PDB file of N, CA and C in Angstrom:
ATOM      1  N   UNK A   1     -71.932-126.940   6.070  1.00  0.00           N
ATOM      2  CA  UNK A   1     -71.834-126.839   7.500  1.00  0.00           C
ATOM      3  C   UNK A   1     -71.729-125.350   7.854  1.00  0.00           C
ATOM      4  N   UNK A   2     -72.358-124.783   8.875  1.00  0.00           N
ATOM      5  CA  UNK A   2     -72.238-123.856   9.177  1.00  0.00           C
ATOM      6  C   UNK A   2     -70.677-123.245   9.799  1.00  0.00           C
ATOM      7  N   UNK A   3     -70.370-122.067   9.285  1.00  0.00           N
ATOM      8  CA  UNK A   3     -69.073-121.520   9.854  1.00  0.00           C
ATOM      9  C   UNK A   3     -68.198-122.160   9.014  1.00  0.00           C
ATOM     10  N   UNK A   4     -67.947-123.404   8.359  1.00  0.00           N
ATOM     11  CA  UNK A   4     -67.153-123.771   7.345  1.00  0.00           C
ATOM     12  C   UNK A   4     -66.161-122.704   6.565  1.00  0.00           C
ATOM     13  N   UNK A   5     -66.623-121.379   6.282  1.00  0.00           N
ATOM     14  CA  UNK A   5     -66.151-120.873   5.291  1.00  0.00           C
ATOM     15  C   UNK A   5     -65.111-119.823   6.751  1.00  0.00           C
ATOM     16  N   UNK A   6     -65.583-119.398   7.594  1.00  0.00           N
ATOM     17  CA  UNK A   6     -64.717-119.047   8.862  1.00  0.00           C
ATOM     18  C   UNK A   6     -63.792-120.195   9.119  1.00  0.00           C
ATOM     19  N   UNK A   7     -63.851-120.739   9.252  1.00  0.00           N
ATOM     20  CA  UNK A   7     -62.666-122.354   9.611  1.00  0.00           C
ATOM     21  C   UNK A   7     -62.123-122.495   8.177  1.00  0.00           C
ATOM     22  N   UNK A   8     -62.252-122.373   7.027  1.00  0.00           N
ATOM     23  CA  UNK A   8     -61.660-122.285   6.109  1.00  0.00           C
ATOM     24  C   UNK A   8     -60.269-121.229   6.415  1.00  0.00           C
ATOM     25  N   UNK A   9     -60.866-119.800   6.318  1.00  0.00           N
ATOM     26  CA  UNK A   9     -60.069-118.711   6.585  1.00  0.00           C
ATOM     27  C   UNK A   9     -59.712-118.346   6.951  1.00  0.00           C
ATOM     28  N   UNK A  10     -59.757-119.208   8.432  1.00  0.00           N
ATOM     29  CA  UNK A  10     -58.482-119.017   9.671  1.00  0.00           C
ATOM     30  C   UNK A  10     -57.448-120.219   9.384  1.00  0.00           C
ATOM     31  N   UNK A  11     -57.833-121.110   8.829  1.00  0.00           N
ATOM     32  CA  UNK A  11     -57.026-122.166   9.079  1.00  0.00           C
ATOM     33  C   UNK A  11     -55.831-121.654   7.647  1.00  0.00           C
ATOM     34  N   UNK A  12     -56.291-121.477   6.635  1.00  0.00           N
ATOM     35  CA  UNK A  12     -55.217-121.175   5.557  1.00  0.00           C
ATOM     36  C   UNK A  12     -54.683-119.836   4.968  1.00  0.00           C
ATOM     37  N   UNK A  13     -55.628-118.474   5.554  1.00  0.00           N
ATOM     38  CA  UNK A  13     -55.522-117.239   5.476  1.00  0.00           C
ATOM     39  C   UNK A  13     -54.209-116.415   5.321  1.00  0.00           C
ATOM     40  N   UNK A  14     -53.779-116.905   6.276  1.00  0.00           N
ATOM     41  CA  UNK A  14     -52.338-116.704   6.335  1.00  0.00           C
ATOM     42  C   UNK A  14     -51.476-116.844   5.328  1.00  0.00           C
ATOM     43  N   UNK A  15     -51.460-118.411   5.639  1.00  0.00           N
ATOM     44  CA  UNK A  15     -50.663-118.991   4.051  1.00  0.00           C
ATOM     45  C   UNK A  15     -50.864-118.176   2.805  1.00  0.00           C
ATOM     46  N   UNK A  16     -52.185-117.605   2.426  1.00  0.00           N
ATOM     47  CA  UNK A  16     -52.753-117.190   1.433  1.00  0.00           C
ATOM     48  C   UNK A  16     -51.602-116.056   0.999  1.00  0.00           C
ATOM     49  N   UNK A  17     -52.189-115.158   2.112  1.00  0.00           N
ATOM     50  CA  UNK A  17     -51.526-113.643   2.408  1.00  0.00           C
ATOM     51  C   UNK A  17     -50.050-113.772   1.837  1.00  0.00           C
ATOM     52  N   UNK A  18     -48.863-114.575   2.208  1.00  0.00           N
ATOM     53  CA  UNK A  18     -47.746-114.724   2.058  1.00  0.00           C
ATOM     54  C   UNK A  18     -47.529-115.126   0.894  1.00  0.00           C
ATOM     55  N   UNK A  19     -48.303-115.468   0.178  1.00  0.00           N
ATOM     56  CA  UNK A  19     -48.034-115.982  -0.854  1.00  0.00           C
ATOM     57  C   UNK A  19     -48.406-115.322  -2.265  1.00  0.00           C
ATOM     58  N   UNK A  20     -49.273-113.356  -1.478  1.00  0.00           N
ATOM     59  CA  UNK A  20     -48.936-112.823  -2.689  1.00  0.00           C
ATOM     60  C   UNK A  20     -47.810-112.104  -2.954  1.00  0.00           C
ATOM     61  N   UNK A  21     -47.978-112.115  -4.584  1.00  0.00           N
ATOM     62  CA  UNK A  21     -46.256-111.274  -4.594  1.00  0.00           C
ATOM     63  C   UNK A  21     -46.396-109.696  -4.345  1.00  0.00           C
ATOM     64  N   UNK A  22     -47.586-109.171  -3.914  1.00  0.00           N
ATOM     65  CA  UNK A  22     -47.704-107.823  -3.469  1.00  0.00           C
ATOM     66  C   UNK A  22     -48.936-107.900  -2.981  1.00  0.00           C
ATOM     67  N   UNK A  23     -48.616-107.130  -1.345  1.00  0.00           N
ATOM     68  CA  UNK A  23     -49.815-107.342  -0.377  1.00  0.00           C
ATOM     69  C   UNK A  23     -50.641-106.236  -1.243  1.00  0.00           C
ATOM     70  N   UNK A  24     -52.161-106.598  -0.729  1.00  0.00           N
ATOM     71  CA  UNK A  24     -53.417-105.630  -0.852  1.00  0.00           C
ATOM     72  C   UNK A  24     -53.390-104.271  -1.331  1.00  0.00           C
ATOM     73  N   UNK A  25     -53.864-103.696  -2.142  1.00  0.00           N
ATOM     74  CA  UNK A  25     -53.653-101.961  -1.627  1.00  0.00           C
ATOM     75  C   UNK A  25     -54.701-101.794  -0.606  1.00  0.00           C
ATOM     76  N   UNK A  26     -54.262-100.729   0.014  1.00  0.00           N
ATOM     77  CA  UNK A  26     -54.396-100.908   1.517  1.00  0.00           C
ATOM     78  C   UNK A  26     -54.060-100.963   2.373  1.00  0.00           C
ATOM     79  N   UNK A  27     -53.345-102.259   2.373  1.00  0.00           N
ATOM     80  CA  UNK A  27     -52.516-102.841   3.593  1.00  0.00           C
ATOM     81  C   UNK A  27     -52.195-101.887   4.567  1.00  0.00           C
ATOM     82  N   UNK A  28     -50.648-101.671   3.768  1.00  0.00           N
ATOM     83  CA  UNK A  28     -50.142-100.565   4.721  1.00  0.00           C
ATOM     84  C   UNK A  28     -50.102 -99.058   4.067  1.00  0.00           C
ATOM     85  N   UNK A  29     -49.942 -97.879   5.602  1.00  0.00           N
ATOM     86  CA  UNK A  29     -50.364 -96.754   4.917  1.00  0.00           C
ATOM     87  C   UNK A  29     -49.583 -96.541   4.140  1.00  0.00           C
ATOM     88  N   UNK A  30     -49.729 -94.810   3.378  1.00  0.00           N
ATOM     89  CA  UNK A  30     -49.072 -94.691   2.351  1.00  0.00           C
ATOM     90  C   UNK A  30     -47.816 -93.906   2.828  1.00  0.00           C
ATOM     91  N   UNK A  31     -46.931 -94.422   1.984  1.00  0.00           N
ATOM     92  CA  UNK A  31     -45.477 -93.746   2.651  1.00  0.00           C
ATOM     93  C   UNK A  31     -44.273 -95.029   3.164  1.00  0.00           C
ATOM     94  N   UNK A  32     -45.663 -96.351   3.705  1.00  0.00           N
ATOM     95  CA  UNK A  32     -44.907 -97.595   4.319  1.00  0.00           C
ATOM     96  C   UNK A  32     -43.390 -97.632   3.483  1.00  0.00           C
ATOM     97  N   UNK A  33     -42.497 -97.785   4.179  1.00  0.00           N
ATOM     98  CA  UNK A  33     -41.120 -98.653   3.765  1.00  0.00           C
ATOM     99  C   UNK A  33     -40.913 -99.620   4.699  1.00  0.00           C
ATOM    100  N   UNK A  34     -41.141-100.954   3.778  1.00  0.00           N
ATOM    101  CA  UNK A  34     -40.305-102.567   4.474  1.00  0.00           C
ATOM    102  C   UNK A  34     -39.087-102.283   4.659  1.00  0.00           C
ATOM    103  N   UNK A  35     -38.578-101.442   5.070  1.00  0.00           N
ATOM    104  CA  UNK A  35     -36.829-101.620   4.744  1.00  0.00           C
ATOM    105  C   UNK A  35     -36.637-100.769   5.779  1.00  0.00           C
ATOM    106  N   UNK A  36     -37.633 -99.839   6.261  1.00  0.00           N
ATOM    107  CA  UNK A  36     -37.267 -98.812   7.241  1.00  0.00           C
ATOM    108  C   UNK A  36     -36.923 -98.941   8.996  1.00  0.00           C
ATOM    109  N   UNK A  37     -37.769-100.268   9.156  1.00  0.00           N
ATOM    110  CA  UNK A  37     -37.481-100.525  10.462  1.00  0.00           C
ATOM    111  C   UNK A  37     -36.284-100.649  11.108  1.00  0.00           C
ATOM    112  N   UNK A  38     -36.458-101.408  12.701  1.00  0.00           N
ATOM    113  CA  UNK A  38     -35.322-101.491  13.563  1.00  0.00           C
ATOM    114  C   UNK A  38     -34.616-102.464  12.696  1.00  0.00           C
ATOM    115  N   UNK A  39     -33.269-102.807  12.782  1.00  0.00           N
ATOM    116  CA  UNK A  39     -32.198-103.722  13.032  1.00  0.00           C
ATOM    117  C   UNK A  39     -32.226-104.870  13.412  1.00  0.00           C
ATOM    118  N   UNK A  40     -32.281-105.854  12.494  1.00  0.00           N
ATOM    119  CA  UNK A  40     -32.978-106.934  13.416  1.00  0.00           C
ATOM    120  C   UNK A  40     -31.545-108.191  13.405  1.00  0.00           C
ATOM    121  N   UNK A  41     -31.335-108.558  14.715  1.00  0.00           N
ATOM    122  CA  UNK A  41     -30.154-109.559  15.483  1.00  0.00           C
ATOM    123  C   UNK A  41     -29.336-110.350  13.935  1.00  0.00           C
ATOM    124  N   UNK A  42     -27.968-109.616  13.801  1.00  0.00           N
ATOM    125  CA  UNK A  42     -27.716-110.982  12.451  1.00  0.00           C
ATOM    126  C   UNK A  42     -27.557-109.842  11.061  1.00  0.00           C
ATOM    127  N   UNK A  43     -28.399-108.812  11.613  1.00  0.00           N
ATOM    128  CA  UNK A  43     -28.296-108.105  10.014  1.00  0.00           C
ATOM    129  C   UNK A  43     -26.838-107.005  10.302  1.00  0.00           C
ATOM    130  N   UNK A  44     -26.619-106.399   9.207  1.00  0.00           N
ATOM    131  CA  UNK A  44     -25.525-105.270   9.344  1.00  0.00           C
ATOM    132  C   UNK A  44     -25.672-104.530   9.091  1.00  0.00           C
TER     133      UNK A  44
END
């Protein structure tokens, strides 16, 4: 079917993504720290 493989990769893409144990190289630039952001409601 046409587009099949687009409707594939929206529908589970996501899921995919989360589920590696280390995003892309790439992803984010270089320098990124997960840890650096705001404060988020709950944390200390």
């Amino acid at each position: 079917m046409v587009g099949a493989d687009l409707d594939f990769v929206e529908a589970v893409g996501a899921s995919l993504a989360v589920s590696l144990p280390e995003p892309p190289l790439g992803t984010f630039p270089s320098g990124y720290d997960p840890d650096g952001g705001p404060a988020y409601p709950g944390d200390s």
